[in-house]
mmCIF file of C-alpha atoms and ligand atoms in Angstrom:
data_model
loop_
_atom_site.group_PDB
_atom_site.id
_atom_site.type_symbol
_atom_site.label_atom_id
_atom_site.label_comp_id
_atom_site.label_asym_id
_atom_site.label_seq_id
_atom_site.Cartn_x
_atom_site.Cartn_y
_atom_site.Cartn_z
ATOM 1 C CA MET N 1 126.612 76.331 93.639
ATOM 2 C CA LYS N 2 128.312 79.170 91.839
ATOM 3 C CA PRO N 3 131.360 79.305 89.894
ATOM 4 C CA ASN N 4 134.504 80.554 91.163
ATOM 5 C CA HIS N 5 133.717 84.050 90.240
ATOM 6 C CA SER N 6 135.972 86.594 90.468
ATOM 7 C CA PRO N 7 135.398 90.511 91.321
ATOM 8 C CA SER N 8 136.640 91.800 88.031
ATOM 9 C CA GLN N 9 133.597 89.883 85.700
ATOM 10 C CA PRO N 10 131.653 92.482 84.789
ATOM 11 C CA ILE N 11 128.235 93.330 85.711
ATOM 12 C CA GLY N 12 125.911 92.457 83.247
ATOM 13 C CA ILE N 13 122.694 94.744 82.755
ATOM 14 C CA PHE N 14 119.422 94.275 80.049
ATOM 15 C CA ASP N 15 116.076 96.353 79.396
ATOM 16 C CA SER N 16 113.971 96.148 76.478
ATOM 17 C CA GLY N 17 115.641 99.432 75.392
ATOM 18 C CA ILE N 18 117.492 102.391 76.606
ATOM 19 C CA GLY N 19 115.156 103.261 79.702
ATOM 20 C CA GLY N 20 117.590 100.600 81.943
ATOM 21 C CA LEU N 21 120.081 102.794 81.751
ATOM 22 C CA THR N 22 118.344 104.696 83.943
ATOM 23 C CA VAL N 23 119.611 101.950 86.232
ATOM 24 C CA ALA N 24 122.968 102.289 85.121
ATOM 25 C CA HIS N 25 123.687 105.031 86.112
ATOM 26 C CA ALA N 26 122.580 104.162 89.623
ATOM 27 C CA LEU N 27 125.023 100.999 89.836
ATOM 28 C CA VAL N 28 127.498 103.531 88.313
ATOM 29 C CA LYS N 29 127.278 105.574 91.432
ATOM 30 C CA TYR N 30 127.351 102.975 93.787
ATOM 31 C CA LEU N 31 129.697 100.873 92.353
ATOM 32 C CA PRO N 32 132.013 102.682 90.287
ATOM 33 C CA LYS N 33 134.685 100.781 89.670
ATOM 34 C CA GLU N 34 132.747 98.147 88.060
ATOM 35 C CA ASN N 35 132.820 96.607 84.374
ATOM 36 C CA ILE N 36 130.045 97.155 82.864
ATOM 37 C CA ILE N 37 128.078 95.881 80.059
ATOM 38 C CA TYR N 38 124.471 96.523 79.457
ATOM 39 C CA PHE N 39 122.240 95.544 76.488
ATOM 40 C CA GLY N 40 119.186 96.790 75.896
ATOM 41 C CA ASP N 41 116.963 95.077 72.810
ATOM 42 C CA THR N 42 116.028 98.184 71.296
ATOM 43 C CA ALA N 43 115.109 95.450 68.132
ATOM 44 C CA HIS N 44 112.017 94.219 70.306
ATOM 45 C CA LEU N 45 111.103 97.920 72.093
ATOM 46 C CA PRO N 46 108.781 97.898 74.061
ATOM 47 C CA TYR N 47 108.514 94.641 75.973
ATOM 48 C CA GLY N 48 104.999 95.920 77.262
ATOM 49 C CA ASP N 49 103.258 95.408 74.884
ATOM 50 C CA LYS N 50 105.310 92.078 74.043
ATOM 51 C CA SER N 51 103.125 88.398 75.092
ATOM 52 C CA THR N 52 104.878 86.615 78.651
ATOM 53 C CA ALA N 53 106.397 84.057 76.026
ATOM 54 C CA ALA N 54 108.096 86.719 73.670
ATOM 55 C CA ILE N 55 109.610 88.372 76.724
ATOM 56 C CA GLN N 56 110.722 85.051 77.970
ATOM 57 C CA ALA N 57 112.456 83.826 74.629
ATOM 58 C CA TYR N 58 114.431 87.502 74.175
ATOM 59 C CA ALA N 59 115.273 86.923 78.293
ATOM 60 C CA VAL N 60 117.257 84.260 78.297
ATOM 61 C CA LYS N 61 118.842 84.419 74.962
ATOM 62 C CA ILE N 62 120.618 87.910 76.459
ATOM 63 C CA ALA N 63 120.875 86.273 79.116
ATOM 64 C CA HIS N 64 122.960 83.617 77.842
ATOM 65 C CA MET N 65 124.812 86.093 75.775
ATOM 66 C CA LEU N 66 125.504 87.759 78.939
ATOM 67 C CA LEU N 67 127.133 84.906 80.412
ATOM 68 C CA GLN N 68 129.242 84.153 77.511
ATOM 69 C CA GLN N 69 130.852 87.813 78.116
ATOM 70 C CA GLU N 70 131.473 86.120 81.303
ATOM 71 C CA CYS N 71 129.363 88.163 84.054
ATOM 72 C CA LYS N 72 129.176 87.083 87.317
ATOM 73 C CA LEU N 73 125.805 88.526 88.126
ATOM 74 C CA ILE N 74 122.357 89.720 85.324
ATOM 75 C CA LEU N 75 120.356 92.149 85.998
ATOM 76 C CA ILE N 76 117.096 92.818 84.855
ATOM 77 C CA ALA N 77 116.626 96.641 84.843
ATOM 78 C CA CYS N 78 112.900 96.411 83.112
ATOM 79 C CA ASN N 79 110.289 95.735 84.997
ATOM 80 C CA SER N 80 108.242 94.423 81.635
ATOM 81 C CA ALA N 81 111.269 91.534 81.443
ATOM 82 C CA SER N 82 111.746 90.879 85.466
ATOM 83 C CA ALA N 83 107.919 90.125 85.803
ATOM 84 C CA ALA N 84 107.498 88.135 82.563
ATOM 85 C CA ALA N 85 111.636 86.520 82.934
ATOM 86 C CA TYR N 86 112.818 86.687 85.747
ATOM 87 C CA GLU N 87 112.235 83.026 87.205
ATOM 88 C CA LEU N 88 112.769 81.343 83.780
ATOM 89 C CA VAL N 89 116.041 83.180 83.514
ATOM 90 C CA LYS N 90 117.043 82.076 87.614
ATOM 91 C CA GLU N 91 116.208 78.943 86.252
ATOM 92 C CA TYR N 92 118.165 78.395 83.333
ATOM 93 C CA ILE N 93 121.357 81.008 84.297
ATOM 94 C CA GLY N 94 121.291 80.312 87.929
ATOM 95 C CA SER N 95 123.557 78.224 88.964
ATOM 96 C CA LYS N 96 126.022 79.863 86.687
ATOM 97 C CA ALA N 97 125.525 83.625 87.675
ATOM 98 C CA ILE N 98 123.943 85.629 90.231
ATOM 99 C CA VAL N 99 120.173 86.863 88.950
ATOM 100 C CA MET N 100 118.132 89.793 89.955
ATOM 101 C CA ASN N 101 115.245 91.755 89.112
ATOM 102 C CA VAL N 102 114.245 95.528 89.740
ATOM 103 C CA ILE N 103 110.851 94.595 91.466
ATOM 104 C CA ASP N 104 112.339 92.227 93.940
ATOM 105 C CA PRO N 105 114.304 95.159 96.274
ATOM 106 C CA THR N 106 111.548 97.447 95.702
ATOM 107 C CA ILE N 107 109.181 95.337 97.618
ATOM 108 C CA ARG N 108 111.538 95.813 100.477
ATOM 109 C CA LEU N 109 111.629 99.181 99.459
ATOM 110 C CA LEU N 110 108.105 99.544 100.101
ATOM 111 C CA LYS N 111 107.766 97.302 103.219
ATOM 112 C CA ASP N 112 110.302 99.409 105.142
ATOM 113 C CA LYS N 113 108.506 102.732 104.422
ATOM 114 C CA TYR N 114 105.660 102.905 102.798
ATOM 115 C CA THR N 115 103.819 100.746 105.327
ATOM 116 C CA ALA N 116 99.607 101.823 105.925
ATOM 117 C CA LYS N 117 100.107 104.221 102.249
ATOM 118 C CA ARG N 118 98.121 104.411 99.157
ATOM 119 C CA ILE N 119 100.416 103.541 96.190
ATOM 120 C CA GLY N 120 100.112 104.300 92.097
ATOM 121 C CA LEU N 121 101.434 102.029 90.296
ATOM 122 C CA ILE N 122 102.562 103.299 86.718
ATOM 123 C CA GLY N 123 104.438 100.674 84.363
ATOM 124 C CA THR N 124 103.850 98.560 80.658
ATOM 125 C CA ARG N 125 100.274 96.663 80.304
ATOM 126 C CA GLN N 126 103.103 93.625 80.753
ATOM 127 C CA THR N 127 104.061 94.263 84.579
ATOM 128 C CA VAL N 128 100.829 95.741 85.110
ATOM 129 C CA ASN N 129 98.498 92.414 83.680
ATOM 130 C CA SER N 130 101.441 90.761 85.513
ATOM 131 C CA HIS N 131 99.739 91.932 89.131
ATOM 132 C CA ILE N 132 103.223 91.123 90.100
ATOM 133 C CA TYR N 133 103.252 93.913 92.826
ATOM 134 C CA LYS N 134 100.091 93.025 94.685
ATOM 135 C CA LYS N 135 101.078 89.456 94.459
ATOM 136 C CA LYS N 136 104.491 89.614 96.340
ATOM 137 C CA ILE N 137 102.438 92.469 98.648
ATOM 138 C CA ASP N 138 99.868 90.237 99.161
ATOM 139 C CA ASP N 139 102.447 87.202 99.673
ATOM 140 C CA LEU N 140 104.193 89.133 102.762
ATOM 141 C CA ASN N 141 101.243 90.339 104.034
ATOM 142 C CA LEU N 142 102.158 94.500 103.830
ATOM 143 C CA ASP N 143 99.418 96.731 104.554
ATOM 144 C CA ILE N 144 100.171 98.791 101.636
ATOM 145 C CA GLN N 145 96.979 99.985 99.350
ATOM 146 C CA LEU N 146 98.168 99.666 96.191
ATOM 147 C CA SER N 147 96.262 100.573 92.409
ATOM 148 C CA SER N 148 98.262 100.310 88.925
ATOM 149 C CA TYR N 149 97.488 101.565 85.748
ATOM 150 C CA ALA N 150 99.271 100.597 82.487
ATOM 151 C CA THR N 151 100.417 103.734 81.137
ATOM 152 C CA ASN N 152 101.572 101.977 77.792
ATOM 153 C CA LEU N 153 102.991 104.451 75.275
ATOM 154 C CA LEU N 154 104.867 106.123 77.697
ATOM 155 C CA ALA N 155 108.044 104.357 77.410
ATOM 156 C CA ALA N 156 107.856 104.191 74.116
ATOM 157 C CA ALA N 157 107.492 108.413 73.890
ATOM 158 C CA ILE N 158 109.550 108.854 75.686
ATOM 159 C CA GLU N 159 112.530 106.401 73.650
ATOM 160 C CA GLU N 160 111.500 108.537 70.743
ATOM 161 C CA PHE N 161 111.190 111.554 71.850
ATOM 162 C CA GLY N 162 113.100 111.918 75.572
ATOM 163 C CA ASN N 163 111.536 114.230 78.154
ATOM 164 C CA HIS N 164 110.177 116.785 75.601
ATOM 165 C CA HIS N 165 106.963 118.519 75.788
ATOM 166 C CA VAL N 166 104.540 116.269 73.838
ATOM 167 C CA ILE N 167 104.932 113.515 77.073
ATOM 168 C CA ASP N 168 102.537 116.428 78.929
ATOM 169 C CA SER N 169 99.431 115.422 76.842
ATOM 170 C CA LEU N 170 99.975 111.700 77.588
ATOM 171 C CA LEU N 171 100.831 112.458 81.114
ATOM 172 C CA GLU N 172 96.980 114.551 81.122
ATOM 173 C CA VAL N 173 95.169 111.294 80.293
ATOM 174 C CA TYR N 174 96.842 108.497 82.133
ATOM 175 C CA LEU N 175 97.291 110.726 85.324
ATOM 176 C CA ALA N 176 93.870 111.680 85.673
ATOM 177 C CA HIS N 177 92.305 108.002 85.800
ATOM 178 C CA PRO N 178 91.140 107.539 89.157
ATOM 179 C CA ASP N 179 92.756 104.419 90.435
ATOM 180 C CA LEU N 180 95.591 106.795 90.172
ATOM 181 C CA GLN N 181 93.960 109.453 92.620
ATOM 182 C CA ASN N 182 93.978 110.244 96.795
ATOM 183 C CA ILE N 183 97.190 108.051 96.793
ATOM 184 C CA ASP N 184 100.360 109.111 98.545
ATOM 185 C CA ALA N 185 103.312 108.255 96.634
ATOM 186 C CA LEU N 186 103.442 107.137 92.647
ATOM 187 C CA LEU N 187 105.688 104.586 91.840
ATOM 188 C CA LEU N 188 107.362 104.084 88.734
ATOM 189 C CA ALA N 189 107.444 100.781 87.271
ATOM 190 C CA CYS N 190 109.029 101.390 84.431
ATOM 191 C CA THR N 191 112.843 101.932 83.764
ATOM 192 C CA HIS N 192 111.873 104.504 81.047
ATOM 193 C CA TYR N 193 110.251 106.584 83.577
ATOM 194 C CA PRO N 194 112.235 108.414 85.813
ATOM 195 C CA VAL N 195 113.756 110.431 82.716
ATOM 196 C CA ILE N 196 110.278 112.271 82.836
ATOM 197 C CA LYS N 197 109.768 112.194 87.201
ATOM 198 C CA GLU N 198 109.348 116.402 86.807
ATOM 199 C CA ARG N 199 106.846 116.033 84.780
ATOM 200 C CA ILE N 200 104.563 113.564 85.882
ATOM 201 C CA LEU N 201 105.035 115.478 89.521
ATOM 202 C CA GLU N 202 103.320 118.713 88.086
ATOM 203 C CA HIS N 203 101.146 116.973 86.568
ATOM 204 C CA TYR N 204 99.295 116.188 90.640
ATOM 205 C CA LYS N 205 97.685 119.293 91.984
ATOM 206 C CA LYS N 206 98.593 117.668 95.374
ATOM 207 C CA PRO N 207 102.583 116.673 95.884
ATOM 208 C CA ILE N 208 102.398 113.089 96.487
ATOM 209 C CA GLU N 209 105.757 111.882 96.512
ATOM 210 C CA ILE N 210 107.561 109.222 93.377
ATOM 211 C CA ILE N 211 109.213 106.050 94.864
ATOM 212 C CA ASP N 212 111.797 105.616 91.535
ATOM 213 C CA SER N 213 113.742 102.537 92.388
ATOM 214 C CA SER N 214 117.120 102.916 90.424
ATOM 215 C CA GLU N 215 119.002 103.013 93.382
ATOM 216 C CA ILE N 216 117.852 101.203 96.005
ATOM 217 C CA VAL N 217 118.643 98.622 93.537
ATOM 218 C CA ALA N 218 121.327 99.526 93.010
ATOM 219 C CA GLN N 219 122.789 99.059 96.008
ATOM 220 C CA ALA N 220 121.008 95.865 96.192
ATOM 221 C CA VAL N 221 123.035 94.683 93.615
ATOM 222 C CA LYS N 222 126.076 96.383 96.222
ATOM 223 C CA LYS N 223 124.537 94.305 99.056
ATOM 224 C CA GLN N 224 124.944 90.439 96.555
ATOM 225 C CA LEU N 225 127.899 91.224 95.002
ATOM 226 C CA GLU N 226 129.573 92.275 99.266
ATOM 227 C CA LYS N 227 127.910 89.018 100.571
ATOM 228 C CA ASN N 228 129.575 87.402 97.743
ATOM 229 C CA ASN N 229 133.238 88.858 97.805
ATOM 230 C CA LEU N 230 132.604 89.752 94.096
ATOM 231 C CA LEU N 231 132.904 93.801 94.386
ATOM 232 C CA ASN N 232 135.110 95.597 92.687
ATOM 233 C CA ALA N 233 137.962 97.691 94.203
ATOM 234 C CA ASN N 234 140.601 98.093 92.504
ATOM 235 C CA GLY N 235 140.826 99.256 88.394
ATOM 236 C CA THR N 236 139.362 101.412 86.178
ATOM 237 C CA SER N 237 136.178 100.642 85.257
ATOM 238 C CA ILE N 238 135.519 99.535 81.203
ATOM 239 C CA LYS N 239 131.399 99.594 79.864
ATOM 240 C CA HIS N 240 130.200 98.242 76.838
ATOM 241 C CA PHE N 241 126.747 99.457 76.057
ATOM 242 C CA TYR N 242 125.043 97.369 73.121
ATOM 243 C CA VAL N 243 121.828 97.450 71.502
ATOM 244 C CA SER N 244 120.726 94.838 68.860
ATOM 245 C CA ASP N 245 119.358 97.737 66.979
ATOM 246 C CA TYR N 246 121.080 100.978 66.278
ATOM 247 C CA THR N 247 119.565 103.678 64.959
ATOM 248 C CA GLU N 248 121.045 107.629 65.654
ATOM 249 C CA SER N 249 117.669 108.384 67.882
ATOM 250 C CA PHE N 250 118.681 105.669 70.742
ATOM 251 C CA ALA N 251 121.963 107.503 70.508
ATOM 252 C CA ALA N 252 121.129 110.182 70.282
ATOM 253 C CA ASN N 253 118.374 110.149 73.694
ATOM 254 C CA ALA N 254 121.382 107.790 75.356
ATOM 255 C CA LYS N 255 122.850 110.456 77.508
ATOM 256 C CA LEU N 256 119.631 111.466 78.860
ATOM 257 C CA PHE N 257 118.796 108.087 80.413
ATOM 258 C CA PHE N 258 121.887 107.610 81.281
ATOM 259 C CA GLY N 259 123.006 111.599 82.001
ATOM 260 C CA GLU N 260 126.231 111.616 80.809
ATOM 261 C CA ASP N 261 127.805 111.107 76.558
ATOM 262 C CA ILE N 262 128.291 107.145 76.167
ATOM 263 C CA THR N 263 128.796 105.231 72.941
ATOM 264 C CA LEU N 264 126.796 103.159 71.745
ATOM 265 C CA GLU N 265 127.693 99.771 70.503
ATOM 266 C CA HIS N 266 125.267 97.592 67.448
ATOM 267 C CA TYR N 267 125.441 93.938 69.244
ATOM 268 C CA PRO N 268 123.699 91.479 66.418
ATOM 269 C CA LEU N 269 121.914 89.475 68.412
ATOM 270 C CA TRP N 270 119.133 88.721 66.312
ATOM 271 C CA ASP N 271 120.747 88.488 62.630
HETATM 272 N N1 LIG B 301 111.705 99.974 80.707
HETATM 273 C C1 LIG B 301 110.452 98.482 80.583
HETATM 274 C C2 LIG B 301 110.359 98.441 81.816
HETATM 275 O O1 LIG B 301 110.697 98.168 83.029
HETATM 276 C C3 LIG B 301 109.736 98.783 79.108
HETATM 277 C C4 LIG B 301 109.583 99.241 78.194
HETATM 278 C C5 LIG B 301 109.102 98.834 77.591
HETATM 279 O O2 LIG B 301 110.078 98.141 76.598
HETATM 280 O O3 LIG B 301 108.151 98.288 76.853
HETATM 281 O O4 LIG B 301 109.587 97.798 82.474
#
C-alpha cells in the first residue's frame, strides 16, 4: 500500500552519471509539468564495470535520498543499475514510492514491434553479463533473436568527450563484432548511447534500425502516473540536477545529453 502521494511531488531519476539525462529529457517532453530531481552518481561512474553488490549498495542509498526528497516515483534511468538493483530497490522502497526501470518498457516495445526480428544489443558489461534482456524475452516466450555485446568503454568515453570523432575508433572495433552483424535493429541498452546514434548508424553498411528506448520509458512513466492519479497537470516544473562529484567536464557535457542548458548542482551523498 503506497502512502498518499500528491501530484506535485517530484519524480526522482538516477543514473551512474549524466547519461540518464537522455531519459530525463524525454520525460520532460511527455510530462512538462512534473517536478524533477535528477541524481547522477558521477563519483562512481562508470557502473558498467562495478560488481552487482556495489551497484546495489549505491542504488539503495540513492533511492533513499530521493525518498527523503519526497519523490512519488523513482526511475532508475540506467540499464546497468536496472539490471543489478531494480528488484532490491523495489523491495526496500517499493511500499513508499513507485519504482521503475528502463528495461521493462523496452521489453514491452520489443514484444509489440520486433517479433521475428534479429536484434543486436549493446550495453555495459554489467548489463550484458546479467543476461537480463534475454531472460525477460525468454520468460515471455518472445520470438526474438537477441545477440548482445558489451561495448564497455563507450559510456565513459561519451561522458569524457561527448559526441566526438574519437568515439568512431571504438565503434569501428565494437560494431564489427560478429554478434552485431546480420541484425534488423540495434538496441541501445545504455542511456548514454542515444547521443551517438548517428555515428552508430554510419558504421553499418546496410540500413538498420536503432532502438532508443528513452521515449518509450517516458511514456511508461506517464502511464504509471495516470494510473495512480499522480499526474501533475498544473504549475511550473521545478527541476534539480544533482551530481555526486562535480567537475567542469560534467557541467560542459550536460547540455549534450539533456539537449538544453542546465545547471548541475553538487550533492555530496558520499562525503
Ligand atoms: N548509463 C548507464 C547504463 O545505462 C551506464 C553507464 C556506466 O556507468 O557504465 O547502463
